[in-house]
PDB file of C-alpha atoms in Angstrom:
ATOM      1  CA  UNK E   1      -2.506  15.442   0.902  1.00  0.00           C
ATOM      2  CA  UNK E   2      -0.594  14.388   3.828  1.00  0.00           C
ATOM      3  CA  UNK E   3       2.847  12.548   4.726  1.00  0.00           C
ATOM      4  CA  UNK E   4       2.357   9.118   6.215  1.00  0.00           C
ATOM      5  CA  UNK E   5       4.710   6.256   7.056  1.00  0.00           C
ATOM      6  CA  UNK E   6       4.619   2.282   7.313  1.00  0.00           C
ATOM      7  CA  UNK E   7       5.795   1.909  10.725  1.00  0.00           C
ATOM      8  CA  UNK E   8       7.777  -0.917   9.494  1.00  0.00           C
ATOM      9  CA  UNK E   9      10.006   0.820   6.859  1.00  0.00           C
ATOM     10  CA  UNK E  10      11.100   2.952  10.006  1.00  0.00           C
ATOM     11  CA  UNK E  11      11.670   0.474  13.016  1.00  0.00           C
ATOM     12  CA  UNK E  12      10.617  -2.989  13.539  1.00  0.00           C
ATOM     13  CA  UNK E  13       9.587  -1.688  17.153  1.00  0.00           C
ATOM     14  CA  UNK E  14       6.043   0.073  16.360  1.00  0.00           C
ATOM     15  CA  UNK E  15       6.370   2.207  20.049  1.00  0.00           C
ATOM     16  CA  UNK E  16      10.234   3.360  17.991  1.00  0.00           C
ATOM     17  CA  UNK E  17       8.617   4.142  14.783  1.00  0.00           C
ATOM     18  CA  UNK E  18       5.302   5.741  16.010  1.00  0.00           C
ATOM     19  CA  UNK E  19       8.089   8.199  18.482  1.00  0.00           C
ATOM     20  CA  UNK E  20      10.188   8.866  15.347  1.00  0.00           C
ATOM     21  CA  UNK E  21       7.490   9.959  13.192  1.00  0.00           C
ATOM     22  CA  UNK E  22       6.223  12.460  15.862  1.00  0.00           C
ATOM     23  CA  UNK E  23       9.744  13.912  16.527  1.00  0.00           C
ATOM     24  CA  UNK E  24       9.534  14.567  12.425  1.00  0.00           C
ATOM     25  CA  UNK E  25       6.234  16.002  12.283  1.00  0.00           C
ATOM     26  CA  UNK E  26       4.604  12.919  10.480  1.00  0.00           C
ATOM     27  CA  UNK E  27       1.448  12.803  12.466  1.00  0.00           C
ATOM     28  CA  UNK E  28       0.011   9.540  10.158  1.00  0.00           C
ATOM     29  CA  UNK E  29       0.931   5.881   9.870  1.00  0.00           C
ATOM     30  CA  UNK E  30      -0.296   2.738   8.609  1.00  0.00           C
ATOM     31  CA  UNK E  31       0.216  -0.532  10.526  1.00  0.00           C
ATOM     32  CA  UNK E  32       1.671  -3.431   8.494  1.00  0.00           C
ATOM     33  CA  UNK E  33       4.132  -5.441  10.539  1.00  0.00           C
ATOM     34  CA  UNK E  34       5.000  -4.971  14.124  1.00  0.00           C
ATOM     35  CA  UNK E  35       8.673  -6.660  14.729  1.00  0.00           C
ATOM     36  CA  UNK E  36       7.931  -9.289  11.406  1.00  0.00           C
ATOM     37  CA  UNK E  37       4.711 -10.393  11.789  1.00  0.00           C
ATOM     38  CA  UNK E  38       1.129  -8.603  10.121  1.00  0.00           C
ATOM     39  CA  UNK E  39      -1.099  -6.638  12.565  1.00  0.00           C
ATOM     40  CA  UNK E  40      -3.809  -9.202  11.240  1.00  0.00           C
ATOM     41  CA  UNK E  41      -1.615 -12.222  12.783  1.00  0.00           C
ATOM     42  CA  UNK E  42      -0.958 -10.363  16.160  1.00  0.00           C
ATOM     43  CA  UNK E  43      -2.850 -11.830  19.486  1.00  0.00           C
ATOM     44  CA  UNK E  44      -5.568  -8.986  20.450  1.00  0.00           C
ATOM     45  CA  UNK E  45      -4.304  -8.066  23.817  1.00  0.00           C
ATOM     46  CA  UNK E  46      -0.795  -6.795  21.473  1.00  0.00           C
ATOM     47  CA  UNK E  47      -2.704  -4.924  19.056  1.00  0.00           C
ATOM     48  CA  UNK E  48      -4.601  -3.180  22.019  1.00  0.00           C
ATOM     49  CA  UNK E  49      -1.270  -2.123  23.229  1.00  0.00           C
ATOM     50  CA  UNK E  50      -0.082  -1.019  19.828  1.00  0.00           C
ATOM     51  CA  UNK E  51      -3.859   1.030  19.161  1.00  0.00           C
ATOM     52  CA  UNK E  52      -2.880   2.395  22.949  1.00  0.00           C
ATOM     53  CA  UNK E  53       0.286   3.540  21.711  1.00  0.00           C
ATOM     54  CA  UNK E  54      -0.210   5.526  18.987  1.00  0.00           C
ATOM     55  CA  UNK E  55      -3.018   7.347  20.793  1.00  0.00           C
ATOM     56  CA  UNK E  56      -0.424   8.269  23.110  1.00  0.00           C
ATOM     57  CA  UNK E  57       1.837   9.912  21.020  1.00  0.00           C
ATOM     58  CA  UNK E  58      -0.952  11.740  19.198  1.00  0.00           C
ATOM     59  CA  UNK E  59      -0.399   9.911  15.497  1.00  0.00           C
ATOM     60  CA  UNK E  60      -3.304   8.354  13.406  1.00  0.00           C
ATOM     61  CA  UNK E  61      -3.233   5.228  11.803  1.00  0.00           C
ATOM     62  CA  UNK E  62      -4.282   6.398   8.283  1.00  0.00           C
ATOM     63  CA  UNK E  63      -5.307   2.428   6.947  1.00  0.00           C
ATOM     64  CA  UNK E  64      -4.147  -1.589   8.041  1.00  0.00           C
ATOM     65  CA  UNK E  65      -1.860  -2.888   5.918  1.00  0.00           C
ATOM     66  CA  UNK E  66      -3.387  -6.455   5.674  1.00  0.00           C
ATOM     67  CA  UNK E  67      -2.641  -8.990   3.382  1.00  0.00           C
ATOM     68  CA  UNK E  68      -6.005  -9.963   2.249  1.00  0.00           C
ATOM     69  CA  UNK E  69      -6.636 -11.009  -0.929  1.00  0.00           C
ATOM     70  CA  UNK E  70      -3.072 -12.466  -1.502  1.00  0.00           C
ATOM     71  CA  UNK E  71      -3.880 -15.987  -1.869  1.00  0.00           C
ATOM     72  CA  UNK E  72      -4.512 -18.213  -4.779  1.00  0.00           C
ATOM     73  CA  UNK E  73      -7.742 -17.800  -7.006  1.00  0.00           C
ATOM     74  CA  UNK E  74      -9.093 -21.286  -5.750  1.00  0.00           C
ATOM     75  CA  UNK E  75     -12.167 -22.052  -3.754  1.00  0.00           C
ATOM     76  CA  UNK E  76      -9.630 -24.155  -1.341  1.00  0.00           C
ATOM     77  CA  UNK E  77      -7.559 -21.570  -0.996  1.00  0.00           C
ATOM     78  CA  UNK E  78     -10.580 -19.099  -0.785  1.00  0.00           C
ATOM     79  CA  UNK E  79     -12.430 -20.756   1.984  1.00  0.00           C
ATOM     80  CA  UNK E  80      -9.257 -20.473   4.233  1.00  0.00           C
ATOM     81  CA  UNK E  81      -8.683 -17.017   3.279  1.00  0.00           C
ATOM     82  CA  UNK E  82     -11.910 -15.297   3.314  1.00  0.00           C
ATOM     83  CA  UNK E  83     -12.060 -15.608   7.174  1.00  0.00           C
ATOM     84  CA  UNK E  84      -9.550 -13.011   7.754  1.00  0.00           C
ATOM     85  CA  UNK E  85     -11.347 -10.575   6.674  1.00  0.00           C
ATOM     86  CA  UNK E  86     -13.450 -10.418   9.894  1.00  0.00           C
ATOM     87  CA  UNK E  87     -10.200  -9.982  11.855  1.00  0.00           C
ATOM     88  CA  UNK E  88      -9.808  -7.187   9.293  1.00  0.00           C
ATOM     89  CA  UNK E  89     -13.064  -5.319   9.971  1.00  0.00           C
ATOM     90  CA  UNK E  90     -12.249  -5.821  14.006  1.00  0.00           C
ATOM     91  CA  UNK E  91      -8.680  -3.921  13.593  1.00  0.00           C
ATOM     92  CA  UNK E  92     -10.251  -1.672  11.912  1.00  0.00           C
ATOM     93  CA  UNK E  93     -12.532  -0.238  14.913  1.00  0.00           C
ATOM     94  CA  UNK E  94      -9.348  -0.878  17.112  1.00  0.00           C
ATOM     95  CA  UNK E  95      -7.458   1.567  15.292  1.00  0.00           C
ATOM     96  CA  UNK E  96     -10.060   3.955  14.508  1.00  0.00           C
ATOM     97  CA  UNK E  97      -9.192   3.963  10.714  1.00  0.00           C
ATOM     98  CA  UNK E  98     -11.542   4.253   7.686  1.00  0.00           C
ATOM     99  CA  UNK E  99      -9.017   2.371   5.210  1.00  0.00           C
ATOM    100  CA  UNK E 100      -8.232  -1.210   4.971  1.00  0.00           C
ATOM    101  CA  UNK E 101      -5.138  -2.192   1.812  1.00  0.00           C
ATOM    102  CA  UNK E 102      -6.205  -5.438   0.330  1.00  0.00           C
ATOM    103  CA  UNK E 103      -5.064  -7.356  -3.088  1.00  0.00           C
ATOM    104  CA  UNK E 104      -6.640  -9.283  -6.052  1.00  0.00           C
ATOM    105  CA  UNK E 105      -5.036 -12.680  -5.761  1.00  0.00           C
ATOM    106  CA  UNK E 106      -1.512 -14.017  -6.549  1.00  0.00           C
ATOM    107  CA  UNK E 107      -0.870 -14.100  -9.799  1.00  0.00           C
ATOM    108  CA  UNK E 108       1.783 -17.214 -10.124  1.00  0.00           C
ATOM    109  CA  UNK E 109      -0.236 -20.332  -8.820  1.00  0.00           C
ATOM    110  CA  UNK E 110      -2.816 -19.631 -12.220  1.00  0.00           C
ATOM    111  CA  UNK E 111      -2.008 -21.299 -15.266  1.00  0.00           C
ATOM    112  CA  UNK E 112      -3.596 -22.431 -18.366  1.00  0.00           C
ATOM    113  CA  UNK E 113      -3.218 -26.279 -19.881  1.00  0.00           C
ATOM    114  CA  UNK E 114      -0.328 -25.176 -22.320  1.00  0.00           C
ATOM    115  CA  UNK E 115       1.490 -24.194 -19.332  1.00  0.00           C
ATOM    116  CA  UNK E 116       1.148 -20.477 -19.734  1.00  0.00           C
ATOM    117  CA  UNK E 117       0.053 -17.870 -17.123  1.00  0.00           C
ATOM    118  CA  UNK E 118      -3.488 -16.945 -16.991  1.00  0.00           C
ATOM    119  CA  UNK E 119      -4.098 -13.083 -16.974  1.00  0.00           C
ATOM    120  CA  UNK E 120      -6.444 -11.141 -15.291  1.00  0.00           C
ATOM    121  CA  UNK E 121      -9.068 -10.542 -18.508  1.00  0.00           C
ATOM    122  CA  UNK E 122      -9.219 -14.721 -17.931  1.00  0.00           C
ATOM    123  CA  UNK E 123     -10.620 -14.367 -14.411  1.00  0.00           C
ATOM    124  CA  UNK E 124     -11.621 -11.114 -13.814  1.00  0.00           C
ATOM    125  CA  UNK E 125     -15.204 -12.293 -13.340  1.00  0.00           C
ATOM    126  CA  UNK E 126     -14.083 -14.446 -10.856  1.00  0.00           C
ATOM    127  CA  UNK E 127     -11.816 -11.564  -8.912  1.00  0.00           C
ATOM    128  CA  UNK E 128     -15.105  -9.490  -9.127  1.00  0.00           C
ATOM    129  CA  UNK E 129     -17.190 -12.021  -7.622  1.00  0.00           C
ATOM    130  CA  UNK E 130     -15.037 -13.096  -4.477  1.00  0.00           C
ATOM    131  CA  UNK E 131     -14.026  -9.378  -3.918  1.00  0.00           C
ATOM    132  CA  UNK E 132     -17.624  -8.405  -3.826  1.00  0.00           C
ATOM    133  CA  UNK E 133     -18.441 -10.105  -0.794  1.00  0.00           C
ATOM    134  CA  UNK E 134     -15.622  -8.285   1.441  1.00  0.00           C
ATOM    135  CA  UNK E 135     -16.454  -5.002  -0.475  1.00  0.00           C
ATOM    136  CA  UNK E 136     -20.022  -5.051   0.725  1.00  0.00           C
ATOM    137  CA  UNK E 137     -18.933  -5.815   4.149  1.00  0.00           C
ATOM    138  CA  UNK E 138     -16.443  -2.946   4.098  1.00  0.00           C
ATOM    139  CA  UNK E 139     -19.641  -0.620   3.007  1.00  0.00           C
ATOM    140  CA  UNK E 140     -21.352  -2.047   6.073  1.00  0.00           C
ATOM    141  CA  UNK E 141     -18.945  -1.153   8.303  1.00  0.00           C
ATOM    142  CA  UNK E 142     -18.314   2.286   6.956  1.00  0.00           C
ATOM    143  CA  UNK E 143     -14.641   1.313   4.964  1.00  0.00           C
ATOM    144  CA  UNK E 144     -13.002   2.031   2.040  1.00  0.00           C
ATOM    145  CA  UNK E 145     -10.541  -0.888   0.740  1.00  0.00           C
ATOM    146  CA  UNK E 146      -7.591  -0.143  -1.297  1.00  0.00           C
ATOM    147  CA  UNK E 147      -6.628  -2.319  -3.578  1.00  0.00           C
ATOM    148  CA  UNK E 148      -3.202  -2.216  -4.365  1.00  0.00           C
ATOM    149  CA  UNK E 149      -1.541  -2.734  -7.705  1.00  0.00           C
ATOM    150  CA  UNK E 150       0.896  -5.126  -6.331  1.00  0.00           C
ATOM    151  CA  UNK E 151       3.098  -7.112  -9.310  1.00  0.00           C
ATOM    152  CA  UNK E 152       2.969 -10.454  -7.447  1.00  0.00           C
ATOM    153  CA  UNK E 153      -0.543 -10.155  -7.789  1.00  0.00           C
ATOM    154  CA  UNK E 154      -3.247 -10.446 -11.237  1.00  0.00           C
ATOM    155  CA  UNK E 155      -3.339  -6.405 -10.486  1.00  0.00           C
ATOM    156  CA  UNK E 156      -0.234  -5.814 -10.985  1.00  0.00           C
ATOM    157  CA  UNK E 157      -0.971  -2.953 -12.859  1.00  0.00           C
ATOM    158  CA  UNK E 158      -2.840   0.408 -12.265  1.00  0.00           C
ATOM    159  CA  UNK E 159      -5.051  -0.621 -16.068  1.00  0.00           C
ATOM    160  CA  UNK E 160      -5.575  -3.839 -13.920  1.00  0.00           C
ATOM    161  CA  UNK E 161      -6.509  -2.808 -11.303  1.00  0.00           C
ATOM    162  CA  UNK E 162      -8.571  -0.141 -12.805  1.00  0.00           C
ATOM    163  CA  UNK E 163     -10.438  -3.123 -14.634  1.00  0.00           C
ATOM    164  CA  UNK E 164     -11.158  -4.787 -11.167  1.00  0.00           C
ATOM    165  CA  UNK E 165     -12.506  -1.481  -9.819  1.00  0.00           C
ATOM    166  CA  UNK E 166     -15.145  -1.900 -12.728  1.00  0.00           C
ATOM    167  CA  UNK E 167     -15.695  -5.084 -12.595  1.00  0.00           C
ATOM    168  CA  UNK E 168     -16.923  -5.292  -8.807  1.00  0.00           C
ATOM    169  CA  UNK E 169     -18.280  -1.402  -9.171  1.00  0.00           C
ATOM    170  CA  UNK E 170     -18.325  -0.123  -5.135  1.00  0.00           C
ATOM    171  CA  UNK E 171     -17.392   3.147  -4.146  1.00  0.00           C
ATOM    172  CA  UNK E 172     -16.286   1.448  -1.236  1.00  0.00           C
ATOM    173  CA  UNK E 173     -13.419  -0.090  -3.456  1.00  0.00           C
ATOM    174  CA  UNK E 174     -10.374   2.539  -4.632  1.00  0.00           C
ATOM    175  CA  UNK E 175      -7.530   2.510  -5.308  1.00  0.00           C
ATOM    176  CA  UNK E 176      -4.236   1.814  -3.234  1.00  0.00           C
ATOM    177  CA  UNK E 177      -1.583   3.478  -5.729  1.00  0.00           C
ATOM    178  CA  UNK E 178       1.525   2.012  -5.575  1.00  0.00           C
ATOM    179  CA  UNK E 179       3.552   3.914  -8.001  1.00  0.00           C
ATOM    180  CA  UNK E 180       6.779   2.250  -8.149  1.00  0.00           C
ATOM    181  CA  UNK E 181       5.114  -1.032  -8.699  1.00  0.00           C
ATOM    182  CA  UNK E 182       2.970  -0.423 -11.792  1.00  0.00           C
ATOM    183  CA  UNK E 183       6.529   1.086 -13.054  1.00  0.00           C
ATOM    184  CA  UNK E 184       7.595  -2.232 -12.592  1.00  0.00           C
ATOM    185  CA  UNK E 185       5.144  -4.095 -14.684  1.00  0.00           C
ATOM    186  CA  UNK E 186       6.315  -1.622 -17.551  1.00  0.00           C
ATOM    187  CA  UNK E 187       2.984   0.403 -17.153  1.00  0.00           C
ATOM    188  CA  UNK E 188       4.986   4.137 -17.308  1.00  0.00           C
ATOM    189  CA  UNK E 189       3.902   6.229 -14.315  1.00  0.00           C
ATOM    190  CA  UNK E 190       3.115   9.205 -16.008  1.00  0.00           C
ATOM    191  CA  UNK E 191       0.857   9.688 -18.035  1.00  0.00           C
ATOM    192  CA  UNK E 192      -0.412   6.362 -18.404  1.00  0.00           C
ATOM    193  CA  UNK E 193      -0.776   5.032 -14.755  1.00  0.00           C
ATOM    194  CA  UNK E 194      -1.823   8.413 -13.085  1.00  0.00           C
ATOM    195  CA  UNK E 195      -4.487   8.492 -16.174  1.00  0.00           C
ATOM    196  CA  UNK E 196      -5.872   5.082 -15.477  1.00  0.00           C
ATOM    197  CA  UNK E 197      -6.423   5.433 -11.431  1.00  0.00           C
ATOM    198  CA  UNK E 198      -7.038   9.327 -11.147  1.00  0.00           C
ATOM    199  CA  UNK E 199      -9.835  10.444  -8.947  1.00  0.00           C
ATOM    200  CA  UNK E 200     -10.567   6.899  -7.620  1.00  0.00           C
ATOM    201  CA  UNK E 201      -7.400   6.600  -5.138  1.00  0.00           C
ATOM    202  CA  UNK E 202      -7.452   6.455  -1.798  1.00  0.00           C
ATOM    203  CA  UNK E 203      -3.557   6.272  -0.822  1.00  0.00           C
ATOM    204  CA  UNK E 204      -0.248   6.618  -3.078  1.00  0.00           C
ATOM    205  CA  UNK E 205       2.090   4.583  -1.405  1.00  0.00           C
ATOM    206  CA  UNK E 206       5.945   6.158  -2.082  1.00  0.00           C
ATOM    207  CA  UNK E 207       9.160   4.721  -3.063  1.00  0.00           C
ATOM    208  CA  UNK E 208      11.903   5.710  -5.612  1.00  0.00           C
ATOM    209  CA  UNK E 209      13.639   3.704  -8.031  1.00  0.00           C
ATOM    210  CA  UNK E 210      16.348   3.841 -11.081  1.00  0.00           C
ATOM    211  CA  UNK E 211      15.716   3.074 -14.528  1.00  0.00           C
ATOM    212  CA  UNK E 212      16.734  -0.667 -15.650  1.00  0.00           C
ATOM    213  CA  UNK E 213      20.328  -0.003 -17.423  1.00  0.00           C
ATOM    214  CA  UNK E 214      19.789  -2.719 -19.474  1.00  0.00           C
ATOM    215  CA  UNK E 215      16.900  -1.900 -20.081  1.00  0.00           C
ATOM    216  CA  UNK E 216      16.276   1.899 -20.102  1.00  0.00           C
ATOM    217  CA  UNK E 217      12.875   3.140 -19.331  1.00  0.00           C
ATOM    218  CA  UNK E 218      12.169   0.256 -17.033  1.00  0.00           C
ATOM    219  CA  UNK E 219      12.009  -0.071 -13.829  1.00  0.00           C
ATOM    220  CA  UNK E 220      15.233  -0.606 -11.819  1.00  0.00           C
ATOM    221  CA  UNK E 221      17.009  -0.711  -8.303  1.00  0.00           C
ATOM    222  CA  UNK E 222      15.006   0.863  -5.390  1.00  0.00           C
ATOM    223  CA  UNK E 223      16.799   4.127  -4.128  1.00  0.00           C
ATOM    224  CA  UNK E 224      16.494   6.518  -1.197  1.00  0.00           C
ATOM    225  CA  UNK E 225      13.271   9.204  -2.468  1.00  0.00           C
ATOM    226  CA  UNK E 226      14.647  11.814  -4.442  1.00  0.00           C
ATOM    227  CA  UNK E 227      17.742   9.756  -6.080  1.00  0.00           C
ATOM    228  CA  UNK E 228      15.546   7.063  -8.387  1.00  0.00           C
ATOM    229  CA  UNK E 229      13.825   8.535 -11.740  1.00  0.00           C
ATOM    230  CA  UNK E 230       9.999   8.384 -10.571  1.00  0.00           C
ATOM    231  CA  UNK E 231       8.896  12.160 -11.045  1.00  0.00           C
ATOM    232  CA  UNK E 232       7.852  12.635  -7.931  1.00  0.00           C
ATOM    233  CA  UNK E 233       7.311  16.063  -8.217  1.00  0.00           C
ATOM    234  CA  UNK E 234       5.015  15.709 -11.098  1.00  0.00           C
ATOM    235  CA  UNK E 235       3.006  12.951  -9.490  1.00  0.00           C
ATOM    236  CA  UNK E 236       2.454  15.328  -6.459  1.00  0.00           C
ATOM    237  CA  UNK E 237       1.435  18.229  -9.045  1.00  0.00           C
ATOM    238  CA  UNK E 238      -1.035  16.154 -10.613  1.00  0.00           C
ATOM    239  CA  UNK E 239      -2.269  14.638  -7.434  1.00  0.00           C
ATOM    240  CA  UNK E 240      -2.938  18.014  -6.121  1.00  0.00           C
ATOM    241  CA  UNK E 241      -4.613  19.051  -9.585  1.00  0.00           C
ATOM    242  CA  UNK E 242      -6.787  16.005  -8.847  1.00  0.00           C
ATOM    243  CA  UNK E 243      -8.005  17.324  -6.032  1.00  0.00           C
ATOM    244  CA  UNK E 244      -6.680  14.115  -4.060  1.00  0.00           C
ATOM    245  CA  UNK E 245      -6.514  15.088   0.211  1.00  0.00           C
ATOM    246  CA  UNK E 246      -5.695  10.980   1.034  1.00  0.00           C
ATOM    247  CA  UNK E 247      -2.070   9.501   2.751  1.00  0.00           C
ATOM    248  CA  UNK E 248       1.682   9.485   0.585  1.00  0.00           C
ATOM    249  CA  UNK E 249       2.408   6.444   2.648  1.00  0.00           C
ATOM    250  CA  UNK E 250       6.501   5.859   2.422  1.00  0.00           C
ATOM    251  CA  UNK E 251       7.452   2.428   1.968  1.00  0.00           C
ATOM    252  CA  UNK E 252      10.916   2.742   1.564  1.00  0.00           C
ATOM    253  CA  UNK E 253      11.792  -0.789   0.905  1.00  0.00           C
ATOM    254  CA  UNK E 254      15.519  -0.633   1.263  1.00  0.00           C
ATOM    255  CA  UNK E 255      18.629  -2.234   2.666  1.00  0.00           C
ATOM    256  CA  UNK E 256      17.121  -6.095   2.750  1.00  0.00           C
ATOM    257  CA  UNK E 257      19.883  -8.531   3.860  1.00  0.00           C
ATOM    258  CA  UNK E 258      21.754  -5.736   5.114  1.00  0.00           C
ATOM    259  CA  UNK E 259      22.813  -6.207   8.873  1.00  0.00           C
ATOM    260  CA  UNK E 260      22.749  -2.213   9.578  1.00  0.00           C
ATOM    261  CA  UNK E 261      19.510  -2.405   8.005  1.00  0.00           C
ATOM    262  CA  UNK E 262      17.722  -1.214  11.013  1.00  0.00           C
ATOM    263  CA  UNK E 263      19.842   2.226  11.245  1.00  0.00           C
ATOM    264  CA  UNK E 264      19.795   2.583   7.688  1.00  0.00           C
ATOM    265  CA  UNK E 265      16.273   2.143   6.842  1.00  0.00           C
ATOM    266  CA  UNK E 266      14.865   4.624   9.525  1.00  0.00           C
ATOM    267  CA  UNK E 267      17.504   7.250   8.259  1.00  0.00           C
ATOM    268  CA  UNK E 268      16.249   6.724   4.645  1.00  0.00           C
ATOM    269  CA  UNK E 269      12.714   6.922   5.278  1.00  0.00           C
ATOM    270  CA  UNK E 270      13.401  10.214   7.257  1.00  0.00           C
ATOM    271  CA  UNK E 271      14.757  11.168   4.804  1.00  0.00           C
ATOM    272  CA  UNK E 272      11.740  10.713   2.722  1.00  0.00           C
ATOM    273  CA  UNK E 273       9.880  12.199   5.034  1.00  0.00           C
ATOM    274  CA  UNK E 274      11.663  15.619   4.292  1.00  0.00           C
ATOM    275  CA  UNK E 275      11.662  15.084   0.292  1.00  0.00           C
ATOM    276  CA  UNK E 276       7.687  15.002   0.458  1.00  0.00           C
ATOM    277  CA  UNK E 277       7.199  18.120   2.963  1.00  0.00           C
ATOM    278  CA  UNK E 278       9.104  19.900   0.920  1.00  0.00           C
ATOM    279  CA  UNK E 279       6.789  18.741  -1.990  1.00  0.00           C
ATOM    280  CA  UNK E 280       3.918  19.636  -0.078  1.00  0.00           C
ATOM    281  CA  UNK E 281       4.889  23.098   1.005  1.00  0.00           C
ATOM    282  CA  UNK E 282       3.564  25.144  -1.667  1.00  0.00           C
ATOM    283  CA  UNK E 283       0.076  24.490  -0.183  1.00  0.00           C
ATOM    284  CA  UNK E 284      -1.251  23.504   2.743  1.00  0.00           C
ATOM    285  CA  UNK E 285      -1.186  19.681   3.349  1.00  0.00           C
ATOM    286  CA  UNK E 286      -5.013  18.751   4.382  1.00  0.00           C
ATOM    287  CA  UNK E 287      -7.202  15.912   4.792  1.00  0.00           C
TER     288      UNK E 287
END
């Protein structure tokens, strides 16, 4: 295992962030957003800079953070969608990474005739089949995609997203951990979502939050890592036990609204940074 950072949850500026991590011996990022907008979205001749960048400062860009796959389930929707991923594959090479983060399809557009949301066991075939496509492309080109149990999405769950995993059946599709947002579906993170995802992740991606006071157990405000109630210790333990060498990618997600956000956010995510070497110093962090 290895501390990583999104770029973006330390400076907007990706040539500021890249410059931090190095001075804090975080030698891996991923590339999300570069000063608000996706790395998928930025013209070519920018994202050449930004590749040129972080060769310069000697830090690898662990995976793309692209939003692919977060559109509705609909073959209108699809067809505009479904393009991207060849911008996708072409970052890819441009960053020298192996790992692309992708989703399983927004979750709120869907619902049945009664009015009620459809859930993933009502489409899954469907997920399956228009995931497949992008999965064998990813196998062509030598990539693993992590899909990410993101709440907004019908995976909002690590048992969801487990269930996709099976349903399209590619080694080339793993999973994208995100701890603090299985919490929030009410999935606890230990034992049950470790259990469910264990030995087919490919990144953890690490926040912190408090439990829910009304409603203890449950997921509640974000915090700085190391002040919420995710076990973060034991999630490292068992990840090690696992045998898991991938990214803990920090994605602080704090401060939103706030107009010292910029100072704050980069503090709190060094921060971070600290909390997981010291988690990591017991052995030796590999890849």
């Amino acid at each position: 295992m290895y501390v990583c950072a999104f770029t973006d949850e330390v400076l907007p500026d990706f040539e500021g962030a890249v410059r931090a991590c190095a001075e804090n011996g975080v030698a891996d990022v991923q590339v999300r957003n570069v000063r608000g907008t996706n790395i998928v979205h930025l013209p070519d001749d920018e994202a050449a800079r930004i590749a040129g960048v972080a060769r310069r400062y000697g830090v690898r860009v662990a995976g793309i953070g692209s939003p692919f796959g977060k559109c509705e389930l609909s073959d209108e929707a699809w067809a505009a969608h479904a393009p991207l991923f060849e911008r996708v594959l072409r970052l890819a090479d441009l960053f020298d990474t192996r790992m692309v983060r992708v989703f399983a399809f927004f979750a709120r557009e869907r619902r049945r005739a009664d009015g009620a949301p459809v859930t993933l066991a009502e489409v899954l075939p469907e997920v399956a089949a228009r995931l497949s496509g992008p999965v064998t492309r990813a196998a062509q080109h030598g990539l693993t995609l992590g899909l990410e149990n993101e709440y907004t999405t019908l995976a909002g769950s690590c048992a969801e997203a487990r269930a996709v995993l099976d349903a399209v059946g590619s080694p080339n599709l793993q999973i994208c951990w995100d701890v603090a947002s299985g919490w929030y579906t009410g999935e606890p993170v230990l034992p049950d979502g470790h259990e469910r995802v264990r030995g087919l992740i490919c990144d953890v991606h690490v926040r912190d939050a408090s439990d829910d006071p009304q409603r203890p157990g449950q997921h509640g405000a974000v915090t700085r890592l190391g002040d919420g109630a995710i076990d973060w210790p034991e999630v490292v333990r068992r990840l090690r036990t696992d045998g898991y060498r991938g990214p803990l990618s920090l994605e602080t997600h704090l401060y939103s609204g706030d107009p010292e956000r910029e100072t704050r956010l980069k503090a709190a995510t060094i921060h971070g940074v600290g909390v997981l070497q010291r988690l990591l110093a017991p052995s030796t962090a590999v890849r």
